[in-house]
Amino acid sequence: MADLVAGAVLGAAFAELCDGVKNKVMPKSTTPQLLRDLVSKLESLGPLISEIKEYNSFLDHPIDEDLEEVEQLVVNGKLLISKCANFKGGPWNNRKKNKYKNKLEELDKSLAPLLERLRGQARDLRMELVRARNSADATEVAVETQSDIEIQPFSRRIQNWMVNRSYGSWGIMFMILFLVSMVMAATGSTGTKWFVFNFGINYLGINNY
């Protein structure tokens, strides 16, 4: 049952059922309004089911009981339409004729509450999808904000150091030289690295910020 609902077979089954009602049963029916109502409901179900399947797939939801009920309804409906299409009328067949008419009415009535449930389900899934997307966007913004916060302290310390010591353009040049020395020390000896480190910490006073 799940295979039919999960695949494109269900859409083809719906189309076959609608065509059967319109082309095989309606021309010989004495209750065309009943069949028009039936076709209208069936045609509404098709895109609704496709929408629900798409939402379920995106949200990684399992196939629900309502869709399995739709599958069973389509199977039973196709069987009923086949019998109606092959029915040969006559005064001695009135009983069977009424039986098929009652079956068609039952099928039509069963579609109304099913349609309402599926419309409500599609609406709920649509809202859930919106919430999921908003949550994903909020998480992405939070990660970016945290990255900015982690970068800000060091840059703020440098800005405070430059402003509070009022070194101006000479201070900027001095800072550039210090950073270049740090890079050079990274590939130098241990003594060179220690000298540059202490120079920046003790002389420039960055550790005060």
Short mmCIF file of C-alpha atoms in Angstrom, two decimals:
data_model
loop_
_atom_site.label_atom_id
_atom_site.label_comp_id
_atom_site.label_asym_id
_atom_site.label_seq_id
_atom_site.Cartn_x
_atom_site.Cartn_y
_atom_site.Cartn_z
CA MET A 1 0.00 0.00 0.00
CA ALA A 2 2.83 2.39 0.89
CA ASP A 3 4.48 1.82 -2.50
CA LEU A 4 1.47 3.13 -4.35
CA VAL A 5 1.21 6.23 -2.19
CA ALA A 6 4.94 6.92 -2.31
CA GLY A 7 5.29 6.71 -6.07
CA ALA A 8 3.81 8.39 -9.12
CA VAL A 9 1.42 5.45 -9.55
CA LEU A 10 -1.20 7.14 -7.40
CA GLY A 11 -1.48 10.10 -9.77
CA ALA A 12 -1.96 7.78 -12.72
CA ALA A 13 -4.57 5.79 -10.78
CA PHE A 14 -6.51 8.98 -10.03
CA ALA A 15 -6.44 10.00 -13.68
CA GLU A 16 -7.65 6.56 -14.73
CA LEU A 17 -10.48 6.67 -12.19
CA CYS A 18 -11.64 10.13 -13.33
CA ASP A 19 -11.49 9.14 -17.00
CA GLY A 20 -13.48 6.01 -16.24
CA VAL A 21 -16.25 8.00 -14.56
CA LYS A 22 -16.41 10.65 -17.29
CA ASN A 23 -16.03 8.48 -20.38
CA LYS A 24 -17.42 5.07 -19.42
CA VAL A 25 -20.09 5.62 -16.79
CA MET A 26 -21.43 9.15 -17.23
CA PRO A 27 -22.67 8.71 -20.84
CA LYS A 28 -25.02 5.87 -19.85
CA SER A 29 -25.93 7.15 -16.37
CA THR A 30 -29.34 8.42 -15.30
CA THR A 31 -27.73 10.42 -12.47
CA PRO A 32 -25.18 12.69 -14.22
CA GLN A 33 -25.09 15.23 -11.36
CA LEU A 34 -23.90 12.56 -8.94
CA LEU A 35 -21.09 11.64 -11.28
CA ARG A 36 -20.13 15.27 -11.88
CA ASP A 37 -19.82 15.77 -8.13
CA LEU A 38 -17.74 12.62 -7.88
CA VAL A 39 -15.38 13.73 -10.64
CA SER A 40 -15.02 17.18 -9.07
CA LYS A 41 -13.95 15.69 -5.74
CA LEU A 42 -11.55 13.26 -7.38
CA GLU A 43 -9.93 16.06 -9.37
CA SER A 44 -9.50 18.09 -6.17
CA LEU A 45 -7.81 15.18 -4.41
CA GLY A 46 -5.05 14.74 -6.99
CA PRO A 47 -3.09 17.99 -6.51
CA LEU A 48 -3.83 17.98 -2.77
CA ILE A 49 -2.17 14.60 -2.34
CA SER A 50 0.82 15.72 -4.42
CA GLU A 51 1.22 18.75 -2.15
CA ILE A 52 1.08 16.64 1.02
CA LYS A 53 3.59 14.13 -0.38
CA GLU A 54 5.99 16.97 -1.21
CA TYR A 55 5.73 18.43 2.31
CA ASN A 56 6.17 15.01 3.94
CA SER A 57 9.24 14.35 1.82
CA PHE A 58 10.85 17.69 2.70
CA LEU A 59 10.06 17.32 6.43
CA ASP A 60 11.06 13.64 6.42
CA HIS A 61 7.63 12.54 7.69
CA PRO A 62 6.35 8.98 7.23
CA ILE A 63 3.36 8.21 5.03
CA ASP A 64 0.22 8.78 7.10
CA GLU A 65 -3.00 6.81 7.37
CA ASP A 66 -5.05 9.36 5.42
CA LEU A 67 -2.98 8.84 2.28
CA GLU A 68 -3.24 5.08 2.66
CA GLU A 69 -7.01 5.52 2.94
CA VAL A 70 -6.93 7.46 -0.33
CA GLU A 71 -5.09 4.60 -2.00
CA GLN A 72 -7.68 2.08 -0.85
CA LEU A 73 -10.44 4.40 -2.02
CA VAL A 74 -8.88 4.64 -5.48
CA VAL A 75 -8.55 0.86 -5.72
CA ASN A 76 -12.19 0.33 -4.72
CA GLY A 77 -13.35 3.15 -6.97
CA LYS A 78 -11.63 1.72 -10.03
CA LEU A 79 -13.25 -1.64 -9.39
CA LEU A 80 -16.69 -0.04 -9.01
CA ILE A 81 -16.31 2.05 -12.16
CA SER A 82 -15.28 -1.02 -14.12
CA LYS A 83 -18.43 -2.83 -12.99
CA CYS A 84 -20.62 0.17 -13.81
CA ALA A 85 -19.06 0.53 -17.25
CA ASN A 86 -19.75 -3.13 -18.07
CA PHE A 87 -23.29 -3.01 -16.73
CA LYS A 88 -25.97 -3.78 -19.32
CA GLY A 89 -29.30 -2.27 -18.35
CA GLY A 90 -32.72 -3.83 -18.64
CA PRO A 91 -35.92 -4.13 -16.63
CA TRP A 92 -34.63 -7.31 -14.97
CA ASN A 93 -31.40 -5.52 -13.90
CA ASN A 94 -32.96 -2.63 -11.97
CA ARG A 95 -31.87 -4.13 -8.67
CA LYS A 96 -28.22 -4.28 -9.73
CA LYS A 97 -28.52 -0.82 -11.26
CA ASN A 98 -29.72 0.61 -7.93
CA LYS A 99 -26.94 -1.25 -6.16
CA TYR A 100 -24.28 0.43 -8.32
CA LYS A 101 -25.97 3.79 -7.89
CA ASN A 102 -25.87 3.40 -4.12
CA LYS A 103 -22.20 2.41 -4.28
CA LEU A 104 -21.40 5.53 -6.30
CA GLU A 105 -23.24 7.67 -3.75
CA GLU A 106 -21.25 6.06 -0.94
CA LEU A 107 -18.02 6.74 -2.79
CA ASP A 108 -19.00 10.37 -3.32
CA LYS A 109 -19.96 10.84 0.35
CA SER A 110 -16.73 9.26 1.58
CA LEU A 111 -14.69 11.78 -0.40
CA ALA A 112 -16.11 14.87 1.35
CA PRO A 113 -14.69 14.27 4.88
CA LEU A 114 -11.48 12.90 3.40
CA LEU A 115 -11.01 16.10 1.41
CA GLU A 116 -11.50 18.21 4.53
CA ARG A 117 -8.96 16.19 6.51
CA LEU A 118 -6.38 16.36 3.76
CA ARG A 119 -6.88 20.12 3.33
CA GLY A 120 -6.32 20.59 7.05
CA GLN A 121 -3.27 18.35 6.92
CA ALA A 122 -1.81 20.28 3.97
CA ARG A 123 -2.37 23.55 5.84
CA ASP A 124 -0.63 22.22 8.99
CA LEU A 125 2.30 20.84 6.99
CA ARG A 126 2.65 24.15 5.16
CA MET A 127 2.90 25.99 8.50
CA GLU A 128 5.37 23.42 9.84
CA LEU A 129 7.52 23.86 6.75
CA VAL A 130 7.56 27.65 7.24
CA ARG A 131 8.56 27.22 10.90
CA ALA A 132 11.33 24.78 9.93
CA ARG A 133 12.74 27.19 7.36
CA ASN A 134 12.57 30.13 9.81
CA SER A 135 14.34 28.04 12.45
CA ALA A 136 17.09 27.10 9.99
CA ASP A 137 17.56 30.76 9.05
CA ALA A 138 17.71 31.79 12.74
CA THR A 139 20.36 29.13 13.44
CA GLU A 140 22.48 30.35 10.54
CA VAL A 141 22.27 33.96 11.77
CA ALA A 142 23.20 32.87 15.32
CA VAL A 143 26.32 31.07 14.06
CA GLU A 144 27.40 34.09 12.02
CA THR A 145 26.81 36.40 15.02
CA GLN A 146 28.87 34.18 17.31
CA SER A 147 31.73 34.24 14.80
CA ASP A 148 31.60 38.04 14.74
CA ILE A 149 31.64 38.18 18.56
CA GLU A 150 34.72 35.96 18.70
CA ILE A 151 36.58 38.19 16.23
CA GLN A 152 35.60 41.50 17.84
CA PRO A 153 37.58 41.37 21.17
CA PHE A 154 41.04 41.31 19.61
CA SER A 155 40.22 44.00 17.04
CA ARG A 156 38.67 46.15 19.80
CA ARG A 157 41.83 45.78 21.90
CA ILE A 158 43.93 46.99 18.99
CA GLN A 159 41.62 49.97 18.43
CA ASN A 160 41.70 50.91 22.13
CA TRP A 161 45.47 50.59 22.20
CA MET A 162 45.84 52.93 19.21
CA VAL A 163 43.35 55.51 20.50
CA ASN A 164 44.37 55.60 24.16
CA ARG A 165 48.08 55.87 23.41
CA SER A 166 47.47 58.55 20.74
CA TYR A 167 50.17 57.19 18.49
CA GLY A 168 48.44 58.46 15.32
CA SER A 169 50.06 57.55 12.01
CA TRP A 170 53.38 56.72 13.71
CA GLY A 171 51.53 54.31 15.93
CA ILE A 172 49.98 52.63 12.93
CA MET A 173 53.38 52.25 11.28
CA PHE A 174 54.82 50.94 14.52
CA MET A 175 52.00 48.42 14.79
CA ILE A 176 52.62 47.26 11.24
CA LEU A 177 56.30 46.77 12.02
CA PHE A 178 55.38 44.84 15.15
CA LEU A 179 53.05 42.52 13.21
CA VAL A 180 55.71 41.97 10.54
CA SER A 181 58.18 41.11 13.30
CA MET A 182 55.71 38.61 14.70
CA VAL A 183 55.48 36.90 11.32
CA MET A 184 59.25 36.80 10.99
CA ALA A 185 59.61 35.47 14.51
CA ALA A 186 57.24 32.63 13.71
CA THR A 187 59.93 31.11 11.52
CA GLY A 188 62.89 32.18 13.68
CA SER A 189 64.55 30.80 16.76
CA THR A 190 62.95 30.44 20.17
CA GLY A 191 64.92 33.42 21.47
CA THR A 192 63.66 35.65 18.65
CA LYS A 193 60.08 34.63 19.26
CA TRP A 194 60.39 35.34 23.00
CA PHE A 195 61.91 38.78 22.35
CA VAL A 196 59.13 39.84 19.97
CA PHE A 197 56.44 38.52 22.28
CA ASN A 198 57.79 40.42 25.31
CA PHE A 199 58.29 43.53 23.18
CA GLY A 200 54.62 43.57 22.26
CA ILE A 201 53.32 42.70 25.71
CA ASN A 202 55.54 44.83 27.93
CA TYR A 203 56.52 47.80 25.76
CA LEU A 204 53.36 48.36 23.79
CA GLY A 205 51.13 47.48 26.74
CA ILE A 206 48.54 45.54 24.77
CA ASN A 207 47.93 43.32 27.78
CA ASN A 208 46.26 46.26 29.55
CA TYR A 209 43.31 46.00 27.22
#
